[in-house]
Amino acid sequence: MGSHAKAWLVEDESAREMLDRVLTERPFLLLPPLHRVPLRVGNVVELVGPSSSSKTHILIQAAITCILPKLWKGVSYGGLGHSAMFIDLDCRFDVLRFSELLNHRIMEAANGSSSKVGCHQKDSEAQFERMKPYNEELFALCMKRFLYIRCYDSSEFLATLKTLHYRLQKEREVHGVNVHLLLIDSIGAFHWVDRGSSSFPLECDNRKSWHLQNVSEAVVQEIRRLLLVHPMLVMATKAVVLGNKYSTNELTWNYRKWSAVDNPYSRNITSSDQQLPYREYMPAAWQSFVTHRILVRATDDDLVNGEHQNNSIYLLKWLLPPLNSLDKFTVRDTGVFILS
Amino acid sequence: MEWNCWKMLKGINMSFLLEFKGLICCSEMGPSSSGKTQVCLRTASNVARNHMVLYLDTGNSFSPQRIAYFLGKTISPSSAQAKNQFLQKVMSNISCHSVFDIFAMFDVLHQLESYLRCQDGRGGFQMRLLIVDSISSLISPVLGSSSTLGRALMTSAGYLLKKLAHQHNLAVLIINHTVGGEGGSSKPALGDSWKCIPHSRLFLSCDRGSNTYNVSILRHPSMASGKAARFVI
């Protein structure tokens, strides 16, 4: 009896050992263009922006970084080697574009490594041809790690979330890798439909009525439960309408508004009169669940890329935690490319 | 399943080809008389050679004579009887329904869904194209600023079209109008909530006094927006 009680007091590991373990198992992610703030599992990142501001591209970039392996057959790809789960509520995902971006990343990494050795032009081409069957094998391996689900309304979304635990467990048994990333394309996709259907009462009294708030609370509850068992980084996009004063000229972005939140202690006081550049429509349950928020939008400027077509330039601003910097990036065939 | 709808638009001199995969909803918008219905009729006539087309007409703008004209231009001169047979075969592939309000459209789309569910797997002509001309005249009457029901109907209509496109390999072509925005510029009708629904959006305009039309990309999953081309019908 005494030895059992003593066994409780013996420590499992020191603090340093625990920190080492946690940092290797749950590393900080620095995904361009979200490289300013390191992200970890358990964070909920919301990408906010008007329509067609490359939010889905940022999600795809994160997914590709997640599913690529760190090192494969001697070539470093710089990925995480985990699975990624994409829940498509917008139903606009273009799998061909995704595979194009993945292929370009794989080829870029393969070419990068061969050029480091310092081969001649002919040698590198021959090496590329030799690498081609490897690339297809790697491509197939990566695509197997990308899980995709499409939902056409809120009830399908809730059903998906409730059964996701078993699906992820099965994937873990089959592939041996954990799911590290949960991507939700357009969390506000069913906002209007749910708002409209709240005027229709359900017949039975003991069930909760289908209100926007109830649906949102249920979604948040299910994701929280999922995160307990499968620690993941959650990234969601949200389409908003920007106010008129935020025109495409970036000089009109008013830095004076954000200076009040430089002091972290005053953040709670000023957050209520902090003027967001868009109208927030998600219920409070989701708003309090989000830990990081980023605003992206397109500018009218184009990046003239030589003989290639013009690529639009996008602006990125961190709203939570509020940073004073504006990042510029553009979308190319290899993915998102930061300009400044 | 992948098939190229716009590649079949021979005779329209476009400097680049837009590929419609079997799953994509495309929304075309433009001011009045910018050739939107003409493009729809042209597309319908080309696709109807090998597949079935469903044309939902909201403004009585469907014209069988125009389709016959497009078809007549492309077939080689042969006997009148062979020509007639060809025309009959192709025209029977196009079915046109007049819908004048959004609930009628929902009705037709649900019937189409159950029809396609039975039809999948059987051989013969498959439905491959759904044209809605024009969705703004169906949705604008229900869109009011106070009630949310209008926007809920619009989103549900959009999702139903996307579901049909994805589950039954349809290409959906939707016509939208433009309205005046601030500063005199024109912006697409149905507001910002509609912007999130179609996969790709094209802007059509017409040069005054000539037969040339301009089309530019506003949104596309894999092509940069802003690309433009000119064509004649």
JSON list of C-alpha atoms in Angstrom, two decimals, chain A residues 140-327:
[
{"chain": "A", "resi": 140, "resn": "ALA", "atom": "CA", "xyz": [-0.01, 9.33, -54.90]},
{"chain": "A", "resi": 141, "resn": "LEU", "atom": "CA", "xyz": [1.25, 9.11, -51.34]},
{"chain": "A", "resi": 142, "resn": "CYS", "atom": "CA", "xyz": [0.46, 12.76, -50.69]},
{"chain": "A", "resi": 143, "resn": "MET", "atom": "CA", "xyz": [-3.00, 12.57, -52.25]},
{"chain": "A", "resi": 144, "resn": "LYS", "atom": "CA", "xyz": [-3.84, 9.63, -49.99]},
{"chain": "A", "resi": 145, "resn": "ARG", "atom": "CA", "xyz": [-3.12, 11.86, -47.03]},
{"chain": "A", "resi": 146, "resn": "PHE", "atom": "CA", "xyz": [-5.54, 14.54, -48.21]},
{"chain": "A", "resi": 147, "resn": "LEU", "atom": "CA", "xyz": [-9.06, 13.81, -46.96]},
{"chain": "A", "resi": 148, "resn": "TYR", "atom": "CA", "xyz": [-11.96, 15.66, -48.50]},
{"chain": "A", "resi": 149, "resn": "ILE", "atom": "CA", "xyz": [-15.62, 15.92, -47.53]},
{"chain": "A", "resi": 150, "resn": "ARG", "atom": "CA", "xyz": [-18.30, 18.07, -49.11]},
{"chain": "A", "resi": 151, "resn": "CYS", "atom": "CA", "xyz": [-21.44, 19.22, -47.26]},
{"chain": "A", "resi": 152, "resn": "TYR", "atom": "CA", "xyz": [-24.46, 20.84, -48.82]},
{"chain": "A", "resi": 153, "resn": "ASP", "atom": "CA", "xyz": [-26.20, 22.08, -45.69]},
{"chain": "A", "resi": 154, "resn": "SER", "atom": "CA", "xyz": [-25.78, 22.51, -41.96]},
{"chain": "A", "resi": 155, "resn": "SER", "atom": "CA", "xyz": [-27.25, 19.17, -40.99]},
{"chain": "A", "resi": 156, "resn": "GLU", "atom": "CA", "xyz": [-24.76, 17.37, -43.22]},
{"chain": "A", "resi": 157, "resn": "PHE", "atom": "CA", "xyz": [-21.98, 19.47, -41.70]},
{"chain": "A", "resi": 158, "resn": "LEU", "atom": "CA", "xyz": [-23.02, 18.57, -38.16]},
{"chain": "A", "resi": 159, "resn": "ALA", "atom": "CA", "xyz": [-23.36, 14.89, -39.09]},
{"chain": "A", "resi": 160, "resn": "THR", "atom": "CA", "xyz": [-19.86, 15.00, -40.58]},
{"chain": "A", "resi": 161, "resn": "LEU", "atom": "CA", "xyz": [-18.41, 16.54, -37.45]},
{"chain": "A", "resi": 162, "resn": "LYS", "atom": "CA", "xyz": [-20.10, 14.02, -35.20]},
{"chain": "A", "resi": 163, "resn": "THR", "atom": "CA", "xyz": [-18.70, 11.07, -37.13]},
{"chain": "A", "resi": 164, "resn": "LEU", "atom": "CA", "xyz": [-15.32, 12.58, -37.92]},
{"chain": "A", "resi": 165, "resn": "HIS", "atom": "CA", "xyz": [-13.69, 11.01, -34.87]},
{"chain": "A", "resi": 166, "resn": "TYR", "atom": "CA", "xyz": [-14.23, 7.48, -36.17]},
{"chain": "A", "resi": 167, "resn": "ARG", "atom": "CA", "xyz": [-13.12, 8.43, -39.67]},
{"chain": "A", "resi": 168, "resn": "LEU", "atom": "CA", "xyz": [-9.91, 9.98, -38.36]},
{"chain": "A", "resi": 169, "resn": "GLN", "atom": "CA", "xyz": [-9.25, 6.97, -36.17]},
{"chain": "A", "resi": 170, "resn": "LYS", "atom": "CA", "xyz": [-9.63, 4.70, -39.18]},
{"chain": "A", "resi": 171, "resn": "GLU", "atom": "CA", "xyz": [-7.26, 6.87, -41.22]},
{"chain": "A", "resi": 172, "resn": "ARG", "atom": "CA", "xyz": [-4.74, 6.73, -38.41]},
{"chain": "A", "resi": 173, "resn": "GLU", "atom": "CA", "xyz": [-4.88, 2.93, -38.38]},
{"chain": "A", "resi": 174, "resn": "VAL", "atom": "CA", "xyz": [-4.64, 2.64, -42.17]},
{"chain": "A", "resi": 175, "resn": "HIS", "atom": "CA", "xyz": [-1.91, 5.19, -42.86]},
{"chain": "A", "resi": 176, "resn": "GLY", "atom": "CA", "xyz": [-0.22, 5.43, -39.53]},
{"chain": "A", "resi": 177, "resn": "VAL", "atom": "CA", "xyz": [-0.16, 9.23, -39.62]},
{"chain": "A", "resi": 178, "resn": "ASN", "atom": "CA", "xyz": [-2.23, 11.62, -37.56]},
{"chain": "A", "resi": 179, "resn": "VAL", "atom": "CA", "xyz": [-4.44, 14.31, -38.96]},
{"chain": "A", "resi": 180, "resn": "HIS", "atom": "CA", "xyz": [-2.74, 17.57, -38.16]},
{"chain": "A", "resi": 181, "resn": "LEU", "atom": "CA", "xyz": [-4.89, 20.09, -40.01]},
{"chain": "A", "resi": 182, "resn": "LEU", "atom": "CA", "xyz": [-8.64, 20.64, -40.21]},
{"chain": "A", "resi": 183, "resn": "LEU", "atom": "CA", "xyz": [-9.59, 23.02, -42.99]},
{"chain": "A", "resi": 184, "resn": "ILE", "atom": "CA", "xyz": [-13.10, 24.37, -43.29]},
{"chain": "A", "resi": 185, "resn": "ASP", "atom": "CA", "xyz": [-13.86, 26.28, -46.44]},
{"chain": "A", "resi": 186, "resn": "SER", "atom": "CA", "xyz": [-16.33, 28.99, -45.65]},
{"chain": "A", "resi": 187, "resn": "ILE", "atom": "CA", "xyz": [-17.70, 28.55, -42.17]},
{"chain": "A", "resi": 188, "resn": "GLY", "atom": "CA", "xyz": [-20.40, 31.11, -42.96]},
{"chain": "A", "resi": 189, "resn": "ALA", "atom": "CA", "xyz": [-21.65, 29.28, -46.04]},
{"chain": "A", "resi": 190, "resn": "PHE", "atom": "CA", "xyz": [-24.99, 28.25, -44.57]},
{"chain": "A", "resi": 191, "resn": "HIS", "atom": "CA", "xyz": [-25.53, 31.45, -42.59]},
{"chain": "A", "resi": 192, "resn": "TRP", "atom": "CA", "xyz": [-28.45, 32.75, -44.64]},
{"chain": "A", "resi": 193, "resn": "VAL", "atom": "CA", "xyz": [-30.11, 29.36, -44.98]},
{"chain": "A", "resi": 194, "resn": "ASP", "atom": "CA", "xyz": [-29.96, 28.80, -41.22]},
{"chain": "A", "resi": 195, "resn": "ARG", "atom": "CA", "xyz": [-31.20, 32.30, -40.51]},
{"chain": "A", "resi": 196, "resn": "GLY", "atom": "CA", "xyz": [-34.07, 31.79, -42.90]},
{"chain": "A", "resi": 197, "resn": "SER", "atom": "CA", "xyz": [-35.03, 28.40, -41.51]},
{"chain": "A", "resi": 198, "resn": "SER", "atom": "CA", "xyz": [-35.23, 29.63, -37.92]},
{"chain": "A", "resi": 199, "resn": "SER", "atom": "CA", "xyz": [-38.68, 30.94, -38.72]},
{"chain": "A", "resi": 200, "resn": "PHE", "atom": "CA", "xyz": [-39.93, 27.37, -39.20]},
{"chain": "A", "resi": 201, "resn": "PRO", "atom": "CA", "xyz": [-40.53, 25.78, -35.79]},
{"chain": "A", "resi": 202, "resn": "LEU", "atom": "CA", "xyz": [-40.00, 22.08, -35.31]},
{"chain": "A", "resi": 203, "resn": "GLU", "atom": "CA", "xyz": [-43.02, 20.02, -34.31]},
{"chain": "A", "resi": 204, "resn": "CYS", "atom": "CA", "xyz": [-41.65, 18.26, -31.24]},
{"chain": "A", "resi": 205, "resn": "ASP", "atom": "CA", "xyz": [-40.92, 20.35, -28.18]},
{"chain": "A", "resi": 206, "resn": "ASN", "atom": "CA", "xyz": [-38.07, 18.41, -26.65]},
{"chain": "A", "resi": 207, "resn": "ARG", "atom": "CA", "xyz": [-35.63, 19.02, -29.51]},
{"chain": "A", "resi": 208, "resn": "LYS", "atom": "CA", "xyz": [-33.73, 22.24, -29.86]},
{"chain": "A", "resi": 209, "resn": "SER", "atom": "CA", "xyz": [-35.08, 24.49, -32.57]},
{"chain": "A", "resi": 210, "resn": "TRP", "atom": "CA", "xyz": [-32.95, 25.05, -35.63]},
{"chain": "A", "resi": 211, "resn": "HIS", "atom": "CA", "xyz": [-31.67, 28.52, -34.81]},
{"chain": "A", "resi": 212, "resn": "LEU", "atom": "CA", "xyz": [-28.49, 30.02, -36.14]},
{"chain": "A", "resi": 213, "resn": "GLN", "atom": "CA", "xyz": [-27.10, 30.25, -32.60]},
{"chain": "A", "resi": 214, "resn": "ASN", "atom": "CA", "xyz": [-27.90, 26.63, -31.82]},
{"chain": "A", "resi": 215, "resn": "VAL", "atom": "CA", "xyz": [-26.26, 25.38, -34.99]},
{"chain": "A", "resi": 216, "resn": "SER", "atom": "CA", "xyz": [-23.18, 27.46, -34.34]},
{"chain": "A", "resi": 217, "resn": "GLU", "atom": "CA", "xyz": [-22.94, 26.30, -30.72]},
{"chain": "A", "resi": 218, "resn": "ALA", "atom": "CA", "xyz": [-23.30, 22.69, -31.83]},
{"chain": "A", "resi": 219, "resn": "VAL", "atom": "CA", "xyz": [-20.55, 23.12, -34.43]},
{"chain": "A", "resi": 220, "resn": "VAL", "atom": "CA", "xyz": [-18.19, 24.66, -31.89]},
{"chain": "A", "resi": 221, "resn": "GLN", "atom": "CA", "xyz": [-18.97, 21.96, -29.34]},
{"chain": "A", "resi": 222, "resn": "GLU", "atom": "CA", "xyz": [-18.28, 19.17, -31.84]},
{"chain": "A", "resi": 223, "resn": "ILE", "atom": "CA", "xyz": [-15.01, 20.71, -32.98]},
{"chain": "A", "resi": 224, "resn": "ARG", "atom": "CA", "xyz": [-13.91, 21.18, -29.35]},
{"chain": "A", "resi": 225, "resn": "ARG", "atom": "CA", "xyz": [-14.66, 17.52, -28.64]},
{"chain": "A", "resi": 226, "resn": "LEU", "atom": "CA", "xyz": [-12.74, 16.50, -31.73]},
{"chain": "A", "resi": 227, "resn": "LEU", "atom": "CA", "xyz": [-9.73, 18.59, -30.73]},
{"chain": "A", "resi": 228, "resn": "LEU", "atom": "CA", "xyz": [-9.54, 16.79, -27.38]},
{"chain": "A", "resi": 229, "resn": "VAL", "atom": "CA", "xyz": [-9.00, 13.45, -29.05]},
{"chain": "A", "resi": 230, "resn": "HIS", "atom": "CA", "xyz": [-7.26, 14.53, -32.26]},
{"chain": "A", "resi": 231, "resn": "PRO", "atom": "CA", "xyz": [-5.20, 17.63, -31.61]},
{"chain": "A", "resi": 232, "resn": "MET", "atom": "CA", "xyz": [-5.30, 19.63, -34.85]},
{"chain": "A", "resi": 233, "resn": "LEU", "atom": "CA", "xyz": [-4.83, 23.12, -36.17]},
{"chain": "A", "resi": 234, "resn": "VAL", "atom": "CA", "xyz": [-8.19, 24.40, -37.39]},
{"chain": "A", "resi": 235, "resn": "MET", "atom": "CA", "xyz": [-8.24, 26.87, -40.26]},
{"chain": "A", "resi": 236, "resn": "ALA", "atom": "CA", "xyz": [-11.53, 28.28, -41.52]},
{"chain": "A", "resi": 237, "resn": "THR", "atom": "CA", "xyz": [-12.32, 30.82, -44.19]},
{"chain": "A", "resi": 238, "resn": "LYS", "atom": "CA", "xyz": [-15.15, 33.29, -44.01]},
{"chain": "A", "resi": 239, "resn": "ALA", "atom": "CA", "xyz": [-16.49, 35.48, -46.78]},
{"chain": "A", "resi": 240, "resn": "VAL", "atom": "CA", "xyz": [-17.34, 39.01, -45.69]},
{"chain": "A", "resi": 241, "resn": "VAL", "atom": "CA", "xyz": [-18.22, 42.27, -47.28]},
{"chain": "A", "resi": 242, "resn": "LEU", "atom": "CA", "xyz": [-15.71, 45.02, -46.64]},
{"chain": "A", "resi": 243, "resn": "GLY", "atom": "CA", "xyz": [-16.92, 48.50, -45.87]},
{"chain": "A", "resi": 244, "resn": "ASN", "atom": "CA", "xyz": [-16.70, 51.20, -48.52]},
{"chain": "A", "resi": 245, "resn": "LYS", "atom": "CA", "xyz": [-14.05, 53.27, -46.79]},
{"chain": "A", "resi": 246, "resn": "TYR", "atom": "CA", "xyz": [-11.63, 50.38, -47.17]},
{"chain": "A", "resi": 247, "resn": "SER", "atom": "CA", "xyz": [-11.02, 51.07, -50.82]},
{"chain": "A", "resi": 248, "resn": "THR", "atom": "CA", "xyz": [-8.39, 49.34, -52.82]},
{"chain": "A", "resi": 249, "resn": "ASN", "atom": "CA", "xyz": [-5.84, 52.03, -52.05]},
{"chain": "A", "resi": 250, "resn": "GLU", "atom": "CA", "xyz": [-3.86, 50.60, -49.17]},
{"chain": "A", "resi": 251, "resn": "LEU", "atom": "CA", "xyz": [-2.95, 54.04, -47.87]},
{"chain": "A", "resi": 252, "resn": "THR", "atom": "CA", "xyz": [-6.48, 54.49, -46.58]},
{"chain": "A", "resi": 253, "resn": "TRP", "atom": "CA", "xyz": [-6.00, 51.68, -44.05]},
{"chain": "A", "resi": 254, "resn": "ASN", "atom": "CA", "xyz": [-5.96, 53.69, -40.91]},
{"chain": "A", "resi": 255, "resn": "TYR", "atom": "CA", "xyz": [-3.22, 52.73, -38.53]},
{"chain": "A", "resi": 256, "resn": "ARG", "atom": "CA", "xyz": [-4.46, 55.10, -35.88]},
{"chain": "A", "resi": 257, "resn": "LYS", "atom": "CA", "xyz": [-7.40, 52.85, -35.17]},
{"chain": "A", "resi": 258, "resn": "TRP", "atom": "CA", "xyz": [-5.15, 49.97, -34.26]},
{"chain": "A", "resi": 259, "resn": "SER", "atom": "CA", "xyz": [-2.77, 51.89, -32.01]},
{"chain": "A", "resi": 260, "resn": "ALA", "atom": "CA", "xyz": [-5.19, 51.53, -29.09]},
{"chain": "A", "resi": 261, "resn": "VAL", "atom": "CA", "xyz": [-4.60, 47.78, -28.97]},
{"chain": "A", "resi": 262, "resn": "ASP", "atom": "CA", "xyz": [-0.82, 47.93, -28.77]},
{"chain": "A", "resi": 263, "resn": "ASN", "atom": "CA", "xyz": [-1.14, 47.67, -25.02]},
{"chain": "A", "resi": 264, "resn": "PRO", "atom": "CA", "xyz": [-2.34, 44.08, -24.43]},
{"chain": "A", "resi": 265, "resn": "TYR", "atom": "CA", "xyz": [-3.97, 44.97, -21.12]},
{"chain": "A", "resi": 266, "resn": "SER", "atom": "CA", "xyz": [-6.24, 47.48, -22.74]},
{"chain": "A", "resi": 267, "resn": "ARG", "atom": "CA", "xyz": [-7.37, 45.04, -25.39]},
{"chain": "A", "resi": 268, "resn": "ASN", "atom": "CA", "xyz": [-10.42, 43.94, -23.42]},
{"chain": "A", "resi": 269, "resn": "ILE", "atom": "CA", "xyz": [-11.57, 47.50, -22.90]},
{"chain": "A", "resi": 270, "resn": "THR", "atom": "CA", "xyz": [-11.10, 48.75, -26.42]},
{"chain": "A", "resi": 271, "resn": "SER", "atom": "CA", "xyz": [-12.26, 45.64, -28.26]},
{"chain": "A", "resi": 272, "resn": "SER", "atom": "CA", "xyz": [-15.87, 46.73, -28.09]},
{"chain": "A", "resi": 273, "resn": "ASP", "atom": "CA", "xyz": [-15.21, 50.06, -29.81]},
{"chain": "A", "resi": 274, "resn": "GLN", "atom": "CA", "xyz": [-12.61, 48.62, -32.13]},
{"chain": "A", "resi": 275, "resn": "GLN", "atom": "CA", "xyz": [-14.00, 49.20, -35.55]},
{"chain": "A", "resi": 276, "resn": "LEU", "atom": "CA", "xyz": [-13.71, 46.12, -37.70]},
{"chain": "A", "resi": 277, "resn": "PRO", "atom": "CA", "xyz": [-13.46, 46.81, -41.42]},
{"chain": "A", "resi": 278, "resn": "TYR", "atom": "CA", "xyz": [-16.30, 44.38, -42.09]},
{"chain": "A", "resi": 279, "resn": "ARG", "atom": "CA", "xyz": [-19.60, 43.44, -40.55]},
{"chain": "A", "resi": 280, "resn": "GLU", "atom": "CA", "xyz": [-19.27, 40.38, -38.33]},
{"chain": "A", "resi": 281, "resn": "TYR", "atom": "CA", "xyz": [-22.17, 38.00, -38.87]},
{"chain": "A", "resi": 282, "resn": "MET", "atom": "CA", "xyz": [-21.12, 34.79, -37.18]},
{"chain": "A", "resi": 283, "resn": "PRO", "atom": "CA", "xyz": [-22.71, 34.16, -33.76]},
{"chain": "A", "resi": 284, "resn": "ALA", "atom": "CA", "xyz": [-20.80, 34.82, -30.57]},
{"chain": "A", "resi": 285, "resn": "ALA", "atom": "CA", "xyz": [-20.17, 31.12, -29.97]},
{"chain": "A", "resi": 286, "resn": "TRP", "atom": "CA", "xyz": [-17.96, 30.94, -33.06]},
{"chain": "A", "resi": 287, "resn": "GLN", "atom": "CA", "xyz": [-16.40, 34.36, -32.53]},
{"chain": "A", "resi": 288, "resn": "SER", "atom": "CA", "xyz": [-15.15, 33.43, -29.07]},
{"chain": "A", "resi": 289, "resn": "PHE", "atom": "CA", "xyz": [-13.87, 30.08, -30.37]},
{"chain": "A", "resi": 290, "resn": "VAL", "atom": "CA", "xyz": [-11.53, 31.73, -32.86]},
{"chain": "A", "resi": 291, "resn": "THR", "atom": "CA", "xyz": [-8.02, 32.34, -31.51]},
{"chain": "A", "resi": 292, "resn": "HIS", "atom": "CA", "xyz": [-6.41, 33.96, -34.56]},
{"chain": "A", "resi": 293, "resn": "ARG", "atom": "CA", "xyz": [-7.95, 36.14, -37.25]},
{"chain": "A", "resi": 294, "resn": "ILE", "atom": "CA", "xyz": [-6.51, 37.37, -40.53]},
{"chain": "A", "resi": 295, "resn": "LEU", "atom": "CA", "xyz": [-7.96, 39.72, -43.12]},
{"chain": "A", "resi": 296, "resn": "VAL", "atom": "CA", "xyz": [-7.05, 39.26, -46.77]},
{"chain": "A", "resi": 297, "resn": "ARG", "atom": "CA", "xyz": [-8.17, 41.18, -49.76]},
{"chain": "A", "resi": 298, "resn": "ALA", "atom": "CA", "xyz": [-7.23, 41.79, -53.34]},
{"chain": "A", "resi": 299, "resn": "THR", "atom": "CA", "xyz": [-5.81, 45.04, -54.55]},
{"chain": "A", "resi": 300, "resn": "ASP", "atom": "CA", "xyz": [-6.17, 46.53, -57.97]},
{"chain": "A", "resi": 301, "resn": "ASP", "atom": "CA", "xyz": [-2.44, 46.30, -58.53]},
{"chain": "A", "resi": 302, "resn": "ASP", "atom": "CA", "xyz": [-1.07, 43.62, -60.73]},
{"chain": "A", "resi": 303, "resn": "LEU", "atom": "CA", "xyz": [2.33, 42.10, -60.65]},
{"chain": "A", "resi": 304, "resn": "VAL", "atom": "CA", "xyz": [3.69, 42.07, -64.15]},
{"chain": "A", "resi": 305, "resn": "ASN", "atom": "CA", "xyz": [5.58, 38.86, -64.39]},
{"chain": "A", "resi": 306, "resn": "GLY", "atom": "CA", "xyz": [7.55, 39.19, -67.57]},
{"chain": "A", "resi": 307, "resn": "GLU", "atom": "CA", "xyz": [6.03, 37.13, -70.33]},
{"chain": "A", "resi": 308, "resn": "HIS", "atom": "CA", "xyz": [3.64, 35.43, -67.92]},
{"chain": "A", "resi": 309, "resn": "GLN", "atom": "CA", "xyz": [0.23, 36.74, -67.17]},
{"chain": "A", "resi": 310, "resn": "ASN", "atom": "CA", "xyz": [-0.37, 39.38, -64.55]},
{"chain": "A", "resi": 311, "resn": "ASN", "atom": "CA", "xyz": [-0.91, 38.08, -61.08]},
{"chain": "A", "resi": 312, "resn": "SER", "atom": "CA", "xyz": [-3.03, 40.06, -58.67]},
{"chain": "A", "resi": 313, "resn": "ILE", "atom": "CA", "xyz": [-1.45, 41.29, -55.49]},
{"chain": "A", "resi": 314, "resn": "TYR", "atom": "CA", "xyz": [-3.24, 40.53, -52.23]},
{"chain": "A", "resi": 315, "resn": "LEU", "atom": "CA", "xyz": [-2.93, 42.26, -48.89]},
{"chain": "A", "resi": 316, "resn": "LEU", "atom": "CA", "xyz": [-2.90, 40.43, -45.60]},
{"chain": "A", "resi": 317, "resn": "LYS", "atom": "CA", "xyz": [-3.43, 41.91, -42.16]},
{"chain": "A", "resi": 318, "resn": "TRP", "atom": "CA", "xyz": [-3.44, 40.17, -38.80]},
{"chain": "A", "resi": 319, "resn": "LEU", "atom": "CA", "xyz": [-6.49, 41.21, -36.77]},
{"chain": "A", "resi": 320, "resn": "LEU", "atom": "CA", "xyz": [-6.03, 38.82, -33.87]},
{"chain": "A", "resi": 321, "resn": "PRO", "atom": "CA", "xyz": [-3.35, 39.17, -32.51]},
{"chain": "A", "resi": 322, "resn": "PRO", "atom": "CA", "xyz": [-3.35, 42.67, -33.95]},
{"chain": "A", "resi": 323, "resn": "LEU", "atom": "CA", "xyz": [-0.18, 43.47, -35.79]},
{"chain": "A", "resi": 324, "resn": "ASN", "atom": "CA", "xyz": [0.59, 46.76, -37.47]},
{"chain": "A", "resi": 325, "resn": "SER", "atom": "CA", "xyz": [2.14, 45.29, -40.58]},
{"chain": "A", "resi": 326, "resn": "LEU", "atom": "CA", "xyz": [0.59, 44.64, -43.96]},
{"chain": "A", "resi": 327, "resn": "ASP", "atom": "CA", "xyz": [1.89, 41.72, -45.96]}
]
